[in-house]
CSV table of C-alpha atoms and ligand atoms in Angstrom, one decimal:
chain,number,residue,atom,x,y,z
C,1,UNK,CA,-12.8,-11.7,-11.6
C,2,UNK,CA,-14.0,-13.1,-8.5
C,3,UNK,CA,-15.8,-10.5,-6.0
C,4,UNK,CA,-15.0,-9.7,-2.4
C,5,UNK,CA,-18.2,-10.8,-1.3
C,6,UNK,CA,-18.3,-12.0,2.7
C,7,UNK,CA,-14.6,-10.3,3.0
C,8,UNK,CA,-13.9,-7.2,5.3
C,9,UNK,CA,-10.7,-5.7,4.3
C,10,UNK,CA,-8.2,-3.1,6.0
C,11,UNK,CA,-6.6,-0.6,3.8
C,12,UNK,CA,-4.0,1.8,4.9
C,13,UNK,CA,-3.4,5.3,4.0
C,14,UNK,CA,-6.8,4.6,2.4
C,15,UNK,CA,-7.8,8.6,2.8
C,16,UNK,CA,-6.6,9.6,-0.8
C,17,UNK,CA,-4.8,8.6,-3.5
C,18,UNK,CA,-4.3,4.8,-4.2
C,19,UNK,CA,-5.4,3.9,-0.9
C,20,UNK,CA,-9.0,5.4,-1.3
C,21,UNK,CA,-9.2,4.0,-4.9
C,22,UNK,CA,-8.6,0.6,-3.5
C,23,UNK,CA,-10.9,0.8,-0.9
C,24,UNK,CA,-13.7,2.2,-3.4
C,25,UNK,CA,-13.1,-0.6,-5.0
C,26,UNK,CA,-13.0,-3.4,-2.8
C,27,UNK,CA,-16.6,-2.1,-2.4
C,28,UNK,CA,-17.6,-2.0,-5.8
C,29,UNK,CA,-17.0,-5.9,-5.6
C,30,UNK,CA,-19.2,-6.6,-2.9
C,31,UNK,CA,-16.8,-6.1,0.1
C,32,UNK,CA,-18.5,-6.7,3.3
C,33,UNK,CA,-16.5,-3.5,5.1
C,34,UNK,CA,-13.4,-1.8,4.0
C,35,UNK,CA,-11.7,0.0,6.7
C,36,UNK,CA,-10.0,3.5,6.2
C,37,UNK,CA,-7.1,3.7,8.4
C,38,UNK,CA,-4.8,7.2,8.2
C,39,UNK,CA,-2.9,9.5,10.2
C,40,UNK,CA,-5.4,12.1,8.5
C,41,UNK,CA,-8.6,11.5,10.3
C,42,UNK,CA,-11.0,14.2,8.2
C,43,UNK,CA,-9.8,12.8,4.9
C,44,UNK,CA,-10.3,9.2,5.9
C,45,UNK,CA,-13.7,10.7,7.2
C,46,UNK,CA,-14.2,12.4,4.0
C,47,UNK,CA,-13.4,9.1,2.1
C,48,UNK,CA,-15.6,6.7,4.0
C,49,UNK,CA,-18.7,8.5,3.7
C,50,UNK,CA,-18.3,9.0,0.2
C,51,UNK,CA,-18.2,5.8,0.2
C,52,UNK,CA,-20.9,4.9,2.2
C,53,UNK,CA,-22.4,2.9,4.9
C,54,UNK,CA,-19.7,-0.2,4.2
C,55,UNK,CA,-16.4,2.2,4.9
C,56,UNK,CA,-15.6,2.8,8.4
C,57,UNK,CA,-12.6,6.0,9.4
C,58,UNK,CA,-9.7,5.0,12.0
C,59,UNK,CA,-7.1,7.2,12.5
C,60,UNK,CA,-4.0,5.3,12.7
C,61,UNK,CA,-0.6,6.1,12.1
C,62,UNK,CA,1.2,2.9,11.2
C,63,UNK,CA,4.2,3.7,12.4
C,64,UNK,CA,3.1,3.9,15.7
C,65,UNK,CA,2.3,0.0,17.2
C,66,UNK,CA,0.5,1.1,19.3
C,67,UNK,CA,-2.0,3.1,17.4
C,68,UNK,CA,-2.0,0.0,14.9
C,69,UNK,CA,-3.1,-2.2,17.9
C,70,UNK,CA,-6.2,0.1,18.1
C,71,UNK,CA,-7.0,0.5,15.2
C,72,UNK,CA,-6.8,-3.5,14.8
C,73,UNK,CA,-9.2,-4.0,18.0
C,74,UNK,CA,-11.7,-0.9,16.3
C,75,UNK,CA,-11.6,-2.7,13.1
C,76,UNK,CA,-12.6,-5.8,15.0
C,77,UNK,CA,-15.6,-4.2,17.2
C,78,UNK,CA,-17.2,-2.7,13.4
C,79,UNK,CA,-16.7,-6.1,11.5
C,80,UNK,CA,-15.3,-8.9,13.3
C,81,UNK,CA,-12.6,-10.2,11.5
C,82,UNK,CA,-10.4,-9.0,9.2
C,83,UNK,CA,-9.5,-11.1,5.5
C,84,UNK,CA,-7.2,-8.7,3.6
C,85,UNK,CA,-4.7,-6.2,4.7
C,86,UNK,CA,-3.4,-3.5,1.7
C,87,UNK,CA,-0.3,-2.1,3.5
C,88,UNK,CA,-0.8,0.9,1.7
C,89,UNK,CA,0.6,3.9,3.8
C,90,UNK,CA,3.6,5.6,2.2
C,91,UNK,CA,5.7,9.4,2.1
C,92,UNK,CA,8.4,10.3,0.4
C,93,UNK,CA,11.4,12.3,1.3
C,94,UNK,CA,14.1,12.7,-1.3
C,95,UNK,CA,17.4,14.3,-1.4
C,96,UNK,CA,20.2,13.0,-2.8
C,97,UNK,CA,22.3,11.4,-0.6
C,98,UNK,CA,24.8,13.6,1.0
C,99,UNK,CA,22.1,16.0,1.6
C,100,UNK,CA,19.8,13.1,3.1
C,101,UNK,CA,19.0,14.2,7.2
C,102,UNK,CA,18.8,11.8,9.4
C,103,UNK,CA,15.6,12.5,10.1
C,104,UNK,CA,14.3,12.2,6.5
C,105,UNK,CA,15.6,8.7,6.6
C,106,UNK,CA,14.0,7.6,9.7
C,107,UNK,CA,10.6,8.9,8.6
C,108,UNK,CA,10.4,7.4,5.3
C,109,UNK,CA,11.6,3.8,7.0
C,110,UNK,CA,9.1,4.7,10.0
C,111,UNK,CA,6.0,5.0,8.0
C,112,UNK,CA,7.1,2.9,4.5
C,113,UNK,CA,8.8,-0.4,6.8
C,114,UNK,CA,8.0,-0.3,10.0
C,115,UNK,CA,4.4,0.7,9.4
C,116,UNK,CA,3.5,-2.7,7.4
C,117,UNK,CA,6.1,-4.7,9.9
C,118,UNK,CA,3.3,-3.1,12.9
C,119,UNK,CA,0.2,-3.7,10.8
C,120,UNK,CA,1.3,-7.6,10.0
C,121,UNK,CA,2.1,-8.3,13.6
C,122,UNK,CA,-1.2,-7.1,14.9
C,123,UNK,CA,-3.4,-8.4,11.8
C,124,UNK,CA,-1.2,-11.6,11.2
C,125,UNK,CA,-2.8,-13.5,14.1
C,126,UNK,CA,-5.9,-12.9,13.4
C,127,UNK,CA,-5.6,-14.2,9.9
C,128,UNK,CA,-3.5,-17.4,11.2
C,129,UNK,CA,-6.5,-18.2,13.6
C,130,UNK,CA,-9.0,-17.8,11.2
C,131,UNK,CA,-6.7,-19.8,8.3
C,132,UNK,CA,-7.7,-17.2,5.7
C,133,UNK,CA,-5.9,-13.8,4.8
C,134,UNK,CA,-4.9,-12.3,1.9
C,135,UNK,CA,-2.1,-9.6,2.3
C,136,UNK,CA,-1.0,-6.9,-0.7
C,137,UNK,CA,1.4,-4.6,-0.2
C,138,UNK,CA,2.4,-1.6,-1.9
C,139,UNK,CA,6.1,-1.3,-3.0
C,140,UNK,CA,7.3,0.7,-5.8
C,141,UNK,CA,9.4,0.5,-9.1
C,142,UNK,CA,12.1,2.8,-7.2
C,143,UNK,CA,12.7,-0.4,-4.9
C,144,UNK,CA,15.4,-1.1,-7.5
C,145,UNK,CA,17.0,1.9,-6.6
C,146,UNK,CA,16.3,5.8,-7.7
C,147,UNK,CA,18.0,8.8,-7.8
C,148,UNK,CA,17.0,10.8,-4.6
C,149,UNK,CA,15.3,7.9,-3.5
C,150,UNK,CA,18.1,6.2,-0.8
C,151,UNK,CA,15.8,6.0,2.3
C,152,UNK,CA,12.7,5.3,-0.4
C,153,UNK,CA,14.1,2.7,-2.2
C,154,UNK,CA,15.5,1.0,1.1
C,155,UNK,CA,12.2,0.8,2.4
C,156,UNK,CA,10.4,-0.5,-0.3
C,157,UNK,CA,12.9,-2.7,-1.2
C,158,UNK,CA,12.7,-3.9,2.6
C,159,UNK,CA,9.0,-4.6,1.9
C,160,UNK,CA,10.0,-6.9,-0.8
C,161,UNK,CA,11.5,-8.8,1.4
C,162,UNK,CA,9.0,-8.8,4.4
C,163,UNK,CA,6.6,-10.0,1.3
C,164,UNK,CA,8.9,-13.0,0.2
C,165,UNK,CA,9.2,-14.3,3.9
C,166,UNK,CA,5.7,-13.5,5.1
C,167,UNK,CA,4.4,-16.0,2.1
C,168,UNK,CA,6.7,-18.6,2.7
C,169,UNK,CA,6.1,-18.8,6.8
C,170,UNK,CA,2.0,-18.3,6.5
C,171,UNK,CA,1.5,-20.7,3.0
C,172,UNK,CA,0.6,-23.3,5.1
C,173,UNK,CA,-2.1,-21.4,7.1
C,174,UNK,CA,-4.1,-19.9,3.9
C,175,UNK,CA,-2.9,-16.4,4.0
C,176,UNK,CA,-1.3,-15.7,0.5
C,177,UNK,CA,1.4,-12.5,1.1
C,178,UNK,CA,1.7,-10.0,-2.3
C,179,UNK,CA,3.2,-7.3,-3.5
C,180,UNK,CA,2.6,-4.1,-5.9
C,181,UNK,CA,5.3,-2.4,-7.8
C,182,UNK,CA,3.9,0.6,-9.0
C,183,UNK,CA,5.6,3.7,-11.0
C,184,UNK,CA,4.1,6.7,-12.2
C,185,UNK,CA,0.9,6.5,-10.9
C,186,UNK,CA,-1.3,10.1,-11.0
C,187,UNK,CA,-1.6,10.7,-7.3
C,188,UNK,CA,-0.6,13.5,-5.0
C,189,UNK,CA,2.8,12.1,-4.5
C,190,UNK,CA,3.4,11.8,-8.1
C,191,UNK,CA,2.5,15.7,-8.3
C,192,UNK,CA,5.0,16.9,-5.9
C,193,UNK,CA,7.5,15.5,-8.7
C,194,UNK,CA,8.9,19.1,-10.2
C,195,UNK,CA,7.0,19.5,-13.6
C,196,UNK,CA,10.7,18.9,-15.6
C,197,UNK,CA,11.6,16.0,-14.3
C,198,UNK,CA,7.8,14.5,-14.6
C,199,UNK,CA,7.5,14.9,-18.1
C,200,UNK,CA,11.1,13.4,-18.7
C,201,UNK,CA,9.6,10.2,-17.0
C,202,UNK,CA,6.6,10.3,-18.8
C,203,UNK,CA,8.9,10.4,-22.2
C,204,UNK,CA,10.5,6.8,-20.9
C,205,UNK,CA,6.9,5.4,-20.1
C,206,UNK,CA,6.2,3.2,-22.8
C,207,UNK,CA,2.6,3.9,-22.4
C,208,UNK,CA,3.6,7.4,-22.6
C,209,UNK,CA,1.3,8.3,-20.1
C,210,UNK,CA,0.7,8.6,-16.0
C,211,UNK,CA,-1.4,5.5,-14.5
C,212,UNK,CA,-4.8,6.0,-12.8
C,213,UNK,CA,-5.8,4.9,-9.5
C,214,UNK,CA,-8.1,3.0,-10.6
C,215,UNK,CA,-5.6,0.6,-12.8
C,216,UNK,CA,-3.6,0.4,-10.0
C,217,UNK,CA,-7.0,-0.8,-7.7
C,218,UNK,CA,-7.7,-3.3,-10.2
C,219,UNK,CA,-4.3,-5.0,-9.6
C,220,UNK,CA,-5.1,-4.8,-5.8
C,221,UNK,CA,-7.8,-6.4,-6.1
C,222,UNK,CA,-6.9,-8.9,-8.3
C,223,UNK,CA,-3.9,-10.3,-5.4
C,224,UNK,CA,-7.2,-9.7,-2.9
C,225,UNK,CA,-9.5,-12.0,-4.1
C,226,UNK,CA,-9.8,-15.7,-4.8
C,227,UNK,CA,-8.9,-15.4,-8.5
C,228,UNK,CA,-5.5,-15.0,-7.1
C,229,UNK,CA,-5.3,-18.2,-4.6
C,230,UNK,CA,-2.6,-20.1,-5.9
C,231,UNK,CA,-0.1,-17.0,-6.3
C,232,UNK,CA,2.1,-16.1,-3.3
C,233,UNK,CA,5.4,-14.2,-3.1
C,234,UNK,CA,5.3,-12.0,-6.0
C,235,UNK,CA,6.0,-8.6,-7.1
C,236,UNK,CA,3.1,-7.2,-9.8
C,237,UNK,CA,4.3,-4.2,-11.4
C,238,UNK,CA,1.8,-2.0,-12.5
C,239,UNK,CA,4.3,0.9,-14.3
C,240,UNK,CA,3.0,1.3,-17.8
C,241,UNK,CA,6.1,-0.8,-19.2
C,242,UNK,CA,8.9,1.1,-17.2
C,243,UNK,CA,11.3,-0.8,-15.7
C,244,UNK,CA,14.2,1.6,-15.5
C,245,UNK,CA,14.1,5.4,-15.3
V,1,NAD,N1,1.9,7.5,-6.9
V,1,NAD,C1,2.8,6.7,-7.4
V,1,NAD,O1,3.2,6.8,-8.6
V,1,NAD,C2,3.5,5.6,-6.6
V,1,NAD,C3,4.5,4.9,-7.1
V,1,NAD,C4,5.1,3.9,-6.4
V,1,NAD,C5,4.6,3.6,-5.1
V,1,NAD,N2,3.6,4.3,-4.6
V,1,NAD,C6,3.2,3.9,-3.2
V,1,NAD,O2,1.7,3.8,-3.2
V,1,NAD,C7,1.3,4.2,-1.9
V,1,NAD,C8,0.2,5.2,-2.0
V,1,NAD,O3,0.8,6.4,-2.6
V,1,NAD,P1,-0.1,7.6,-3.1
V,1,NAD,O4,0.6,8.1,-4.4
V,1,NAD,O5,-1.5,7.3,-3.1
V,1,NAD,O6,0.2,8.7,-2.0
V,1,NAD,P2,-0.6,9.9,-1.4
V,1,NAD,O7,0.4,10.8,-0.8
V,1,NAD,O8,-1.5,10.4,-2.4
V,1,NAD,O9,-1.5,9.2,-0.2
V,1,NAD,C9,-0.9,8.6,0.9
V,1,NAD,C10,-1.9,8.4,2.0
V,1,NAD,O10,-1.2,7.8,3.1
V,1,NAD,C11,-1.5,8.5,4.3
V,1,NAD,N3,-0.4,8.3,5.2
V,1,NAD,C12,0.9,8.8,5.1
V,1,NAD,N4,1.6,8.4,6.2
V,1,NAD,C13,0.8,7.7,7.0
V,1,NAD,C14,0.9,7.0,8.2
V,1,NAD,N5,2.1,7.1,8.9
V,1,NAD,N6,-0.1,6.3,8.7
V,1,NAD,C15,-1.3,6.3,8.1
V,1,NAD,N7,-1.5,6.9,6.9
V,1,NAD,C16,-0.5,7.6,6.4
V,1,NAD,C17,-1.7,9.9,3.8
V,1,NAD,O11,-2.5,10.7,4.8
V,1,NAD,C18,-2.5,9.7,2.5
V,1,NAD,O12,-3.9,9.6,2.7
V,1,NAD,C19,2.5,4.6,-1.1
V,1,NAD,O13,3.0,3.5,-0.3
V,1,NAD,C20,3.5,5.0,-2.2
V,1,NAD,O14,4.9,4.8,-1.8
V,1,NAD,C21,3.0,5.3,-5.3
């Protein structure tokens, strides 16, 4: 697989989880800078200096534009230009629907829609003037629609969408617009899942096992890098064979 050499990316959410494994290893390949932007500034601190002198820490909560528009110009002051955006960031609050709050649905369309809708408009045109950009963003299996999952599956299925349209207005300007379906992968969020209801979706994993950060990375990359230059609009699942649960 091609590397990342020359490329500084942007990864969101980047402080744990998927996010950090990403960034770790957008470095690996020979990523020029890979920016840690979350809401968390002492775990994105803690991330980028385990990662060393390549990883910078912004706090930026992408729900908020205007934190995303500084984080964009304090991405630009450390590297210069930014050539791949993970729209990583993500929450989840479920309840079934009649117990769904109002404010659990706003939060989880704040951060999980609106944030990648902020970080596009402030990164898009900078990508546009350079004519290169490479954009991956991280839906879910559950955008098909999940028990508990309304204001979850809404937003990720609104991502889908934002993907779809993004690729087919900025094709012609070299900025290729991806997206991730993943299920089951062993983070923090998948841990919060009650202990019952986790090992009844391991048992309809045909893999018959959780995913690692580092498979999903690998798929992150792959839509990152040149390898992947003549693919644009699509949804990669990375879900161990599940395609219903
Ligand atoms: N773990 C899975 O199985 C799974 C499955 C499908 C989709 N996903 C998606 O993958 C992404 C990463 O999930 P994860 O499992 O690593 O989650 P995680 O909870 O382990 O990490 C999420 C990170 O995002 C940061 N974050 C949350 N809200 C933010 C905001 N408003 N602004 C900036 N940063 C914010 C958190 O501080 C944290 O560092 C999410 O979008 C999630 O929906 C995960």
């Amino acid at each position: 697989m091609s590397d990342l050499k020359g490329k500084f990316a942007v990864v969101t959410g980047a402080g744990k989880g998927i996010g950090a494994a990403i960034a770790a290893r957008f470095l690996r390949e020979q990523a020029a800078g890979v920016a840690i932007w979350d809401y968390d500034l002492c775990l994105a601190e803690q991330t980028a200096v385990q990662l060393g002198g390549n990883a910078v820490a912004i706090c930026c909560d992408v729900s908020d534009s205007a934190q995303v528009a500084a984080a964009t110009q304090a991405t630009l002051a450390a590297f210069g230009r930014i050539d791949i955006l993970v729209n990583n960031a993500g929450i989840t609050r479920d309840a079934q629907f009649q117990n769904m709050t109002e404010k659990q649905w706003n939060d989880v369309l704040r951060i999980n829609l609106d944030g990648p809708y902020h970080c596009c408009k402030h990164v898009v045109p900078l990508m546009r003037e350079q004519g290169y950009g490479r954009i991956v963003n991280i839906s879910s299996s559950s955008a098909n629609g999940n028990f508990g999952q309304a204001n979850y599956a809404a937003s990720k299925a609104g991502l889908l969408g934002l993907t779809k349209t993004l690729a087919k207005e900025l094709a012609g300007k070299g900025i290729t617009v991806n997206a991730i379906t993943p299920a089951m992968i062993d983070t923090d969020m998948m841990r919060a899942v009650p202990e019952k209801i986790l090992s009844r979706y391991i048992q309809i994993i045909p893999l018959q096992r959780l995913g690692t950060v580092d498979e999903l990375a690998a798929a992150a990359l792959f839509l990152a890098s040149d390898d992947a230059s003549f693919i644009t609009g699509v949804t990669l699942p990375v879900n161990g064979g599940t395609f219903i649960y």
